[in-house]
Coordinates of N, CA and C and ligand atoms in Angstrom, one line a residue:
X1 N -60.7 -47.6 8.9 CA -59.8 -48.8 8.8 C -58.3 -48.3 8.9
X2 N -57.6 -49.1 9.6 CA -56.3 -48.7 9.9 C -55.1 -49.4 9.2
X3 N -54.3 -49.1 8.9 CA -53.1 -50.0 8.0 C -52.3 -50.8 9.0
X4 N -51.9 -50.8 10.2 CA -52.3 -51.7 11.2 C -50.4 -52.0 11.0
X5 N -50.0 -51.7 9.9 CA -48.4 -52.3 9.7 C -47.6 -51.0 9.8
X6 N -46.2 -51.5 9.8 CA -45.4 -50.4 9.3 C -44.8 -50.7 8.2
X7 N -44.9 -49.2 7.3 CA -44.8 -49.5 5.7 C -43.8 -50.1 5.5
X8 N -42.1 -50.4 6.2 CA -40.9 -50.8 5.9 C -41.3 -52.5 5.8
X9 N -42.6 -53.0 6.6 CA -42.5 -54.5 6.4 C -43.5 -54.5 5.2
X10 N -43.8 -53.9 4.3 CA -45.2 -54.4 3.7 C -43.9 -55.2 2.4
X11 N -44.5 -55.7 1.6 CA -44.5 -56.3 0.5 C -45.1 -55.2 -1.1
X12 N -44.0 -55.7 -2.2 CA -44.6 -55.0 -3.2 C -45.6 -55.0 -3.6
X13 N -46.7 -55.8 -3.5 CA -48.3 -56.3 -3.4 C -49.0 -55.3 -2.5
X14 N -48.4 -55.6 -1.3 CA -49.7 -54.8 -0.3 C -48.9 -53.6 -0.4
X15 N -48.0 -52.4 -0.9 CA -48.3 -51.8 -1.4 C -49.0 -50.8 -1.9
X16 N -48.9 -51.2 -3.4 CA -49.6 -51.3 -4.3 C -51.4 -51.1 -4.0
X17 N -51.5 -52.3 -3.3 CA -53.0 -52.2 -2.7 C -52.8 -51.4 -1.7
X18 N -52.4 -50.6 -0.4 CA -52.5 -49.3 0.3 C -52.2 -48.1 -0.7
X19 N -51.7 -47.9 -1.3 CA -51.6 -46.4 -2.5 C -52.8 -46.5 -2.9
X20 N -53.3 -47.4 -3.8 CA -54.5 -47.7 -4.7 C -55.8 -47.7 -3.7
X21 N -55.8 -48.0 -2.5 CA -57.0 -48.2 -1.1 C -57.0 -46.9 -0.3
X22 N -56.1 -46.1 -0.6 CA -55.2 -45.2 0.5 C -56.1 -44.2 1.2
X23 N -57.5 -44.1 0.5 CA -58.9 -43.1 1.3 C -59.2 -43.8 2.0
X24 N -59.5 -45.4 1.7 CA -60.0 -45.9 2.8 C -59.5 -46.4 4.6
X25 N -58.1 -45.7 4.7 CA -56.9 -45.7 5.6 C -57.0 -44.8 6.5
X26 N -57.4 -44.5 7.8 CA -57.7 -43.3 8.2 C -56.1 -42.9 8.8
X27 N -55.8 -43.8 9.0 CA -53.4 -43.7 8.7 C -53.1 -43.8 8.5
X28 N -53.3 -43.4 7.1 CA -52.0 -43.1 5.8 C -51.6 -41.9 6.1
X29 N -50.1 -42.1 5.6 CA -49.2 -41.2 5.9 C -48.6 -41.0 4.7
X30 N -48.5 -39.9 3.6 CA -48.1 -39.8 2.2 C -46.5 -39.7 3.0
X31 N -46.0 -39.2 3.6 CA -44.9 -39.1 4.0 C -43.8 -40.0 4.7
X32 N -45.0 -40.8 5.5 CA -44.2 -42.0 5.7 C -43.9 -43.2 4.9
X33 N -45.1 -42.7 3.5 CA -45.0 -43.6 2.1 C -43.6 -43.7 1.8
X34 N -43.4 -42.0 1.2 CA -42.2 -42.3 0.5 C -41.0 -42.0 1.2
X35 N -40.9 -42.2 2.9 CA -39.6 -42.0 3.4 C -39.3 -44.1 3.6
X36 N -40.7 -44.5 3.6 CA -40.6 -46.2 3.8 C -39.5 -46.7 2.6
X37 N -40.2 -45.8 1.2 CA -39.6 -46.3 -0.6 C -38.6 -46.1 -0.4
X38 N -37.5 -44.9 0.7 CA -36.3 -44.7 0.4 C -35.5 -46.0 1.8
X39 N -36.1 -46.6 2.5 CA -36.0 -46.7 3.8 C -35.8 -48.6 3.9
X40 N -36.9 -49.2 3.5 CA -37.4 -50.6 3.5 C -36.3 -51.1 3.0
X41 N -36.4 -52.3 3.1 CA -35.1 -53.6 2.7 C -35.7 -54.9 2.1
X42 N -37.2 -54.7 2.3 CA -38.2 -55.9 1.9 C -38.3 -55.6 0.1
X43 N -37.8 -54.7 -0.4 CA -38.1 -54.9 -1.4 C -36.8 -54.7 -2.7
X44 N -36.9 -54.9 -3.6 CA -35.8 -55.1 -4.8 C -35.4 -53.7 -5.1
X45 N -34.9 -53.1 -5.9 CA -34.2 -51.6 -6.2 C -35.3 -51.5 -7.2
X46 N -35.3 -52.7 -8.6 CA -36.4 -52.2 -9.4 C -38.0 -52.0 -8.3
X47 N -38.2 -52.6 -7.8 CA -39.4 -52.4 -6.5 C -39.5 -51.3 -6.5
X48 N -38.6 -50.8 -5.6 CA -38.4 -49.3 -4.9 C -38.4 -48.2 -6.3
X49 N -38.2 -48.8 -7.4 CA -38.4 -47.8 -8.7 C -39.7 -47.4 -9.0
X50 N -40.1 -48.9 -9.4 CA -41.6 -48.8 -9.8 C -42.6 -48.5 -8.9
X51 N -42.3 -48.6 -7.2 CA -43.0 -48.0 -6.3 C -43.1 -46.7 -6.6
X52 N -42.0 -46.0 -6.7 CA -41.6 -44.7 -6.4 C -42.1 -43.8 -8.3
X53 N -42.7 -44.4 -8.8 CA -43.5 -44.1 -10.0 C -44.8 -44.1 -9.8
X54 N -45.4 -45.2 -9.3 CA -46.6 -45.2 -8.2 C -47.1 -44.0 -7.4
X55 N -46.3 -44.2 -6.7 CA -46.5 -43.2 -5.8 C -46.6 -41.6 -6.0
X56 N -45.2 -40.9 -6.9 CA -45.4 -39.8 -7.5 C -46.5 -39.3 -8.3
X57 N -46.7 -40.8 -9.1 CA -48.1 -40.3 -9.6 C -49.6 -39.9 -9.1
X58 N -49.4 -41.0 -8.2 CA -50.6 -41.0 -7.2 C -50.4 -39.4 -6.3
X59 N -49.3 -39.0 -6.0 CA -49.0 -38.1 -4.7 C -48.2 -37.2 -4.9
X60 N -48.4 -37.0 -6.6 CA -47.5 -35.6 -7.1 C -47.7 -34.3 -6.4
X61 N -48.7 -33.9 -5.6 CA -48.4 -32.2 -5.1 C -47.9 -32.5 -3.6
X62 N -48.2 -33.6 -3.4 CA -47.5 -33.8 -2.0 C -46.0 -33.9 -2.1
X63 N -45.9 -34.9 -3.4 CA -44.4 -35.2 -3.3 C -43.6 -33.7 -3.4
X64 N -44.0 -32.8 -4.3 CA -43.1 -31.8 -4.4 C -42.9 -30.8 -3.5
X65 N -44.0 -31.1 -2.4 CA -44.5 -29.8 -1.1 C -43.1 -30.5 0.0
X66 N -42.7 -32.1 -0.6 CA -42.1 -32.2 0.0 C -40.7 -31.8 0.5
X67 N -40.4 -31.1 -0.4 CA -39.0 -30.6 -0.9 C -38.7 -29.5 0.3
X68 N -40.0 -28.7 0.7 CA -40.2 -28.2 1.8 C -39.8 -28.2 3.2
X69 N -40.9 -29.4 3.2 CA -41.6 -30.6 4.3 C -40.5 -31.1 4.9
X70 N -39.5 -32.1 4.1 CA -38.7 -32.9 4.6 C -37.8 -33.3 2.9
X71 N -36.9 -32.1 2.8 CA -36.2 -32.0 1.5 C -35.5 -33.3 1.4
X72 N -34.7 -33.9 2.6 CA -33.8 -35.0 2.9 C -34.7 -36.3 2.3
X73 N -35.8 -36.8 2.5 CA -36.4 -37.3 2.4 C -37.0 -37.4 0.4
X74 N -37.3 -35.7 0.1 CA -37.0 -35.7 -1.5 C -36.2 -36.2 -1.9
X75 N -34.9 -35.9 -1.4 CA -33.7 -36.5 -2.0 C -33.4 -37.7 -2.3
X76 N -33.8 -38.2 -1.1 CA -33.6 -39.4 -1.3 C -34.8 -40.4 -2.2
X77 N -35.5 -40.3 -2.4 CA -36.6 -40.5 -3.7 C -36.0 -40.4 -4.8
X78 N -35.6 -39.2 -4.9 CA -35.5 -38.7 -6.5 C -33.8 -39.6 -6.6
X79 N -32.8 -39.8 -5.6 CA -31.9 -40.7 -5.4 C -31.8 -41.9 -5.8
X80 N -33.1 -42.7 -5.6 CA -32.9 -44.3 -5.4 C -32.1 -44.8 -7.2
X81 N -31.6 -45.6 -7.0 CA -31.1 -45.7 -8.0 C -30.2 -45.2 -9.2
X82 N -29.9 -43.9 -8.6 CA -29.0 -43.2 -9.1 C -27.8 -43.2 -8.5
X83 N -26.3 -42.9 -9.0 CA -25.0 -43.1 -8.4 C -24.7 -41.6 -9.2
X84 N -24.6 -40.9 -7.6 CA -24.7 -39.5 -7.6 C -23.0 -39.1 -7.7
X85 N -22.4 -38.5 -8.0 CA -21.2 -38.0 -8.2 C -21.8 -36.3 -6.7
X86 N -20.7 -35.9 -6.3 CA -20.6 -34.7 -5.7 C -21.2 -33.2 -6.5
X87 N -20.9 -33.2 -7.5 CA -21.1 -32.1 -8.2 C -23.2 -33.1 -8.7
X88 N -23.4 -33.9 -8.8 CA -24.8 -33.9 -9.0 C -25.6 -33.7 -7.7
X89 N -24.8 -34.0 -6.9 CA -25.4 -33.9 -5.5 C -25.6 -32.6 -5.3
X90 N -24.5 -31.7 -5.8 CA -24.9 -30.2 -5.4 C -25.9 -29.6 -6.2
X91 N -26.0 -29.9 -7.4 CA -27.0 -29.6 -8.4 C -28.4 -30.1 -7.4
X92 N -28.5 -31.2 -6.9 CA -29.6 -31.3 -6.8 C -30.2 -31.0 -5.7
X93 N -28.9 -30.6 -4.6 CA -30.0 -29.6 -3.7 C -29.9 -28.1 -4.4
X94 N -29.1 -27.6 -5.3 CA -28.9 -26.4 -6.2 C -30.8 -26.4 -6.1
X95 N -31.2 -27.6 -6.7 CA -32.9 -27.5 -7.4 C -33.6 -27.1 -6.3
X96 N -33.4 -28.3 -5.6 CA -34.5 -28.2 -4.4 C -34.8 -26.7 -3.8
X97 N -33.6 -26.0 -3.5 CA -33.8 -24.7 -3.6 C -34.2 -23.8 -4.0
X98 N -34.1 -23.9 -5.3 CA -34.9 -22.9 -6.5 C -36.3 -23.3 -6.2
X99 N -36.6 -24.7 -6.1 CA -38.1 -25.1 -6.0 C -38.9 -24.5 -4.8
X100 N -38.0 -24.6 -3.6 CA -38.4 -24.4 -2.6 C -39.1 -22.9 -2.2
X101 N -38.1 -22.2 -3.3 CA -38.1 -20.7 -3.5 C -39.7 -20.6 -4.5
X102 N -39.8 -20.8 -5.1 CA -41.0 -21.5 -6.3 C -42.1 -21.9 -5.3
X103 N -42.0 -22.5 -4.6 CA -43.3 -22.6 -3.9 C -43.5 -21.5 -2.9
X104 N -42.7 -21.7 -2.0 CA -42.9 -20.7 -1.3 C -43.5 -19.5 -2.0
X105 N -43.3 -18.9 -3.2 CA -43.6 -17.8 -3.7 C -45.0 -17.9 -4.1
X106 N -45.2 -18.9 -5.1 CA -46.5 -19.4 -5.1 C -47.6 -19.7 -4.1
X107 N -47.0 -20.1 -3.2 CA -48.1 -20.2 -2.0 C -47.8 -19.1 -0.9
X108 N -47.4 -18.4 -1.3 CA -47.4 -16.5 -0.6 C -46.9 -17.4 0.8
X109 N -46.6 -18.4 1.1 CA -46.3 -19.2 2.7 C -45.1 -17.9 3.2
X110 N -45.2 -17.6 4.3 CA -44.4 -16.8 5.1 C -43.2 -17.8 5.5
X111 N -41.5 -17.1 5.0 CA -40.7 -18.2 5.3 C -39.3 -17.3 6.0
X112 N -40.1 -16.3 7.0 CA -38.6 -16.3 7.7 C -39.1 -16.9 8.9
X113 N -38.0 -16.2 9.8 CA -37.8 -17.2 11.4 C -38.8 -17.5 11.9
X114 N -39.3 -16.5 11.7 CA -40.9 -16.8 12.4 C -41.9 -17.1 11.8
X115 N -42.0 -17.5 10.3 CA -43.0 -18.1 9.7 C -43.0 -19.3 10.3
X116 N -43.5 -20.1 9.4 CA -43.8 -21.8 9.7 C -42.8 -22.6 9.4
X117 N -41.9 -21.3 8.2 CA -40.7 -22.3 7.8 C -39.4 -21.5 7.8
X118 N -38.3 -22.1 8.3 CA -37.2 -21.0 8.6 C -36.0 -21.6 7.6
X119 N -35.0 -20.9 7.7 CA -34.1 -21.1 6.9 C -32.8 -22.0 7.3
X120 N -32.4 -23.3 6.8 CA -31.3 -23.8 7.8 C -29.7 -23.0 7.8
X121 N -29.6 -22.6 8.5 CA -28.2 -21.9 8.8 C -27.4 -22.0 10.1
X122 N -27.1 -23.2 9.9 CA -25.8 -23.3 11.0 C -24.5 -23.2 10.6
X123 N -24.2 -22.2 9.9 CA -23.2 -21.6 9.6 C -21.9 -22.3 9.2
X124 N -21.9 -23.8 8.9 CA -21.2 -24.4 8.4 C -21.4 -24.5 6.6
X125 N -20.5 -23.7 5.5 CA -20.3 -23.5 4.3 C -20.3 -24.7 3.5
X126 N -20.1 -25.7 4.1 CA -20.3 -27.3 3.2 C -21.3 -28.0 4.1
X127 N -22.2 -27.3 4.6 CA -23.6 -28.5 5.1 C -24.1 -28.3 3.7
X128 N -24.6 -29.5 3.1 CA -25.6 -29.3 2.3 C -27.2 -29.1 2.6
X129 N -27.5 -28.5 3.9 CA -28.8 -28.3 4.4 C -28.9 -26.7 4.2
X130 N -27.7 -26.2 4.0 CA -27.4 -24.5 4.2 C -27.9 -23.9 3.4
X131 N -29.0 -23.1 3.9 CA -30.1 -22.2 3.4 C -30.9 -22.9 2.8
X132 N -31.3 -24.1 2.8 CA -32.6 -24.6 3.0 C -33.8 -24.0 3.9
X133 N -35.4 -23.8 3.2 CA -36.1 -23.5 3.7 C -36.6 -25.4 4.4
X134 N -37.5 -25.3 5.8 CA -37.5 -26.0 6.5 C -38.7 -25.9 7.4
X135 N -39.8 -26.7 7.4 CA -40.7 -26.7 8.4 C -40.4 -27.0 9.6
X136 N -40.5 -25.5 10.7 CA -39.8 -25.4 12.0 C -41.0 -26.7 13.1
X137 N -40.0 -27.2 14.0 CA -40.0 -28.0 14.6 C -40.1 -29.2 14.6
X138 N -39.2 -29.7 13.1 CA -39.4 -31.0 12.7 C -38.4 -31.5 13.3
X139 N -37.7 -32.4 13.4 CA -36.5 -33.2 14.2 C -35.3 -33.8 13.3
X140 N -34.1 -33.6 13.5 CA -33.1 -34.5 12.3 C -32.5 -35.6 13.0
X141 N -32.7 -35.8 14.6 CA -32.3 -36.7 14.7 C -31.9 -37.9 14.0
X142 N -33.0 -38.3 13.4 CA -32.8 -40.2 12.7 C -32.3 -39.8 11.7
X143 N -31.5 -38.6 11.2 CA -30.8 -38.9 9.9 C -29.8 -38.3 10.2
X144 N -29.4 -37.2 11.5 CA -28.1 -37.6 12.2 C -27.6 -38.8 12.9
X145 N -28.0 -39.3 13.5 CA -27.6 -40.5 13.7 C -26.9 -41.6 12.3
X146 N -27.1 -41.4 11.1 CA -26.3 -41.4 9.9 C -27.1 -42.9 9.5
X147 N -28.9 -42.6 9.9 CA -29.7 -43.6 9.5 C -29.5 -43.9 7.8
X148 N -29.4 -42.4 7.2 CA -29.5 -42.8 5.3 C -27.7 -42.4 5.1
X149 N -27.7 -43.2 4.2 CA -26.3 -42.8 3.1 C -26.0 -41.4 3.5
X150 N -26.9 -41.2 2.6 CA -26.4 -39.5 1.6 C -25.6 -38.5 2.7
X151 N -25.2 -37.8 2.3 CA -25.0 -36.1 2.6 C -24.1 -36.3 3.9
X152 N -24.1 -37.8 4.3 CA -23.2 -37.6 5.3 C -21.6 -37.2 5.2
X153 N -21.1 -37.1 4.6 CA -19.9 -36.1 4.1 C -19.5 -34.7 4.3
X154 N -20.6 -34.3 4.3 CA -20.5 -32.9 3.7 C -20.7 -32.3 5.3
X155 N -21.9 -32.9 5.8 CA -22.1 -32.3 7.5 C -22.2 -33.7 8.4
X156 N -21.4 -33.6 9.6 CA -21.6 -34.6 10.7 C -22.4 -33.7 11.5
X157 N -23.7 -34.7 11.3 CA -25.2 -34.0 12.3 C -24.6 -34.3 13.7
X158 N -24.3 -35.3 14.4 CA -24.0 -35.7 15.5 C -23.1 -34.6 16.2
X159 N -22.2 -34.4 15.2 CA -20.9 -34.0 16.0 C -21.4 -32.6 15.9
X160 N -22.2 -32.1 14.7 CA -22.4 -30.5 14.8 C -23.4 -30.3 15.4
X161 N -24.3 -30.9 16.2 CA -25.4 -31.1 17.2 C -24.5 -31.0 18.5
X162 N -24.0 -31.6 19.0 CA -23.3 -32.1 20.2 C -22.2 -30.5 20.5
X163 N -21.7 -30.1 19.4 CA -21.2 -29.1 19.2 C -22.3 -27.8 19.6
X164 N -23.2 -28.0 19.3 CA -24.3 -26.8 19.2 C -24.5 -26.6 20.8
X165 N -24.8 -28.0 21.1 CA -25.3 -27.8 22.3 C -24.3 -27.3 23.5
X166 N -23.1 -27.2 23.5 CA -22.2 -26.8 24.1 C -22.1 -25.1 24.1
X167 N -22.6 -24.9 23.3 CA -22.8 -23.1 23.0 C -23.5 -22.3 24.1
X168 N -23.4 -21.5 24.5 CA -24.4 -21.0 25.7 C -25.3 -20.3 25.2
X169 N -24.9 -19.3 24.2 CA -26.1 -18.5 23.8 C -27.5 -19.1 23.6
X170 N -28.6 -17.8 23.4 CA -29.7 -18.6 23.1 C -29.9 -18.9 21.7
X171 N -28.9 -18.1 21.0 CA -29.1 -18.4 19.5 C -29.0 -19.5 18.8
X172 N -28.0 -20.4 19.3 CA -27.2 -21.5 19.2 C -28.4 -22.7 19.6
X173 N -28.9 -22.4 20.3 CA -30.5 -22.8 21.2 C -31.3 -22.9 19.4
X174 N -31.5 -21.9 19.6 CA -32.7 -21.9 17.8 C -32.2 -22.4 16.8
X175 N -30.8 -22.1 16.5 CA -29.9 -23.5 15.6 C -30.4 -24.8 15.8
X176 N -29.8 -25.0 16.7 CA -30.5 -26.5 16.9 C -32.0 -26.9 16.6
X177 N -32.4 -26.0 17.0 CA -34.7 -26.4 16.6 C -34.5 -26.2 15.2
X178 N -33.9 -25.3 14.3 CA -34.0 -25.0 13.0 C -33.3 -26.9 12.4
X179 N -32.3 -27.4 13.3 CA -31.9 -28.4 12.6 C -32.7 -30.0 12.4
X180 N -33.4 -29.7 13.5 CA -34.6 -30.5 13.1 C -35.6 -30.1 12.3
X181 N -35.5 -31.3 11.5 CA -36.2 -30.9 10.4 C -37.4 -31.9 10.0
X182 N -36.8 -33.2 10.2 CA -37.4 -34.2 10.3 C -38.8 -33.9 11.3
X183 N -39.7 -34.5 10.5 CA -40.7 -34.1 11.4 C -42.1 -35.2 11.9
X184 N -42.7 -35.3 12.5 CA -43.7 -36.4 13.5 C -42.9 -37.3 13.6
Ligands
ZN201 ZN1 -25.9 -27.6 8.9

C-alpha cells in the first residue's frame, strides 16, 4: 500500500493514522515525516508539537541518526516552537556535534572524506554547518534557496554556492558535493 499523498497536505488525523499504520506503507519515509513536521502549514504549532512527540517516540533511533543524516532537518524539529536566541543556536549545533561525534564512535561508521560521511568545511568561520559530519552526496539546495528560517544569517548558501562555483580548482569542486547535504 502506498501513502499516495505528500506528507505537507495530510491533516493531524491522517497523520497520526500513517505513524501508527506506517509498516503497512511500502513509502514511508521516516525522513520525509519529520522534515514535513518542520515544513507543512496545514497544521497548528500545538499540532506540529504533539506530532513531533509522536513521531520521536515512534522513530527515536532514526530521529537521532538524523543529526547525521540531515542535521538541518534535526534542527529544525527540536526548533519548532522554540524562540532561539544566537548563543542557543550555537549551543545547539555545539550538541549536534558532540552527538554526531557519539555516534559516529559508536557505530565505528568511517567519517573522513572518503567515508560515507565527510566533514562540512567550506571555510567560512560563521557557517553554522562548519565541521559538521554529513552524509556525502546529499544536496542543500532547498534550504539554500532560504526554503526554512533558520541559520540563514550566519551562511548565505546561494551566494557561497555561486561563489564556489566560480573557483577553478577541483577542490572547490568537492566543497560544493560536501555542501549538499540534503539528501533524496
Ligand atoms: Zn558552509
Amino acid at each position: 500500500m502506498k501513502v499516495g499523498k505528500q506528507f505537507n497536505t495530510l491533516t493531524y488525523g491522517e497523520y497520526l493514522h500513517l505513524i501508527e499504520n506506517h509498516k503497512k506503507f511500502t513509502d514511508f519515509n521516516t525522513l520525509g515525516l519529520f522534515r514535513s513536521i518542520v515544513e507543512t502549514t496545514k497544521l497548528s504549532l500545538e499540532e506540529k508539537l504533539e506530532l513531533r512527540e509522536v513521531a520521536v517516540t515512534a522513530f527515536g533511533k532514526t530521529f537521532e541518526f538524523l543529526q547525521l543524516k540531515d542535521p538541518v532537518t534535526y534542527f529544525g524539529v527540536n526548533a519548532l516552537g522554540k524562540t532561539l536566541t544566537k548563543a542557543d543556536e550555537s549551543q545547539a549545533w555545539d550538541d549536534i556535534r558532540q552527538n554526531q561525534q557519539r555516534i559516529l564512535e559508536s557505530k565505528k561508521l568511517r567519517h573522513r572524506n572518503f567515508g560515507t560521511y565527510s566533514k562540512h568545511e567550506c571555510g567560512q568561520d560563521t557557517c553554522y554547518m562548519q565541521g559538521l559530519m554529513t552524509k556525502q552526496g546529499s544536496i542543500l539546495a532547498y534550504y539554500g534557496s532560504g526554503g526554512m528560517g533558520f541559520g540563514s544569517d550566519s551562511c548565505s548558501w546561494s551566494k557561497e554556492l555561486k561563489a564556489e562555483r566560480h573557483k577553478r580548482d577541483r577542490k572547490s569542486e568537492q566543497r560544493i558535493i560536501s555542501h549538499r547535504i540534503m539528501e533524496e
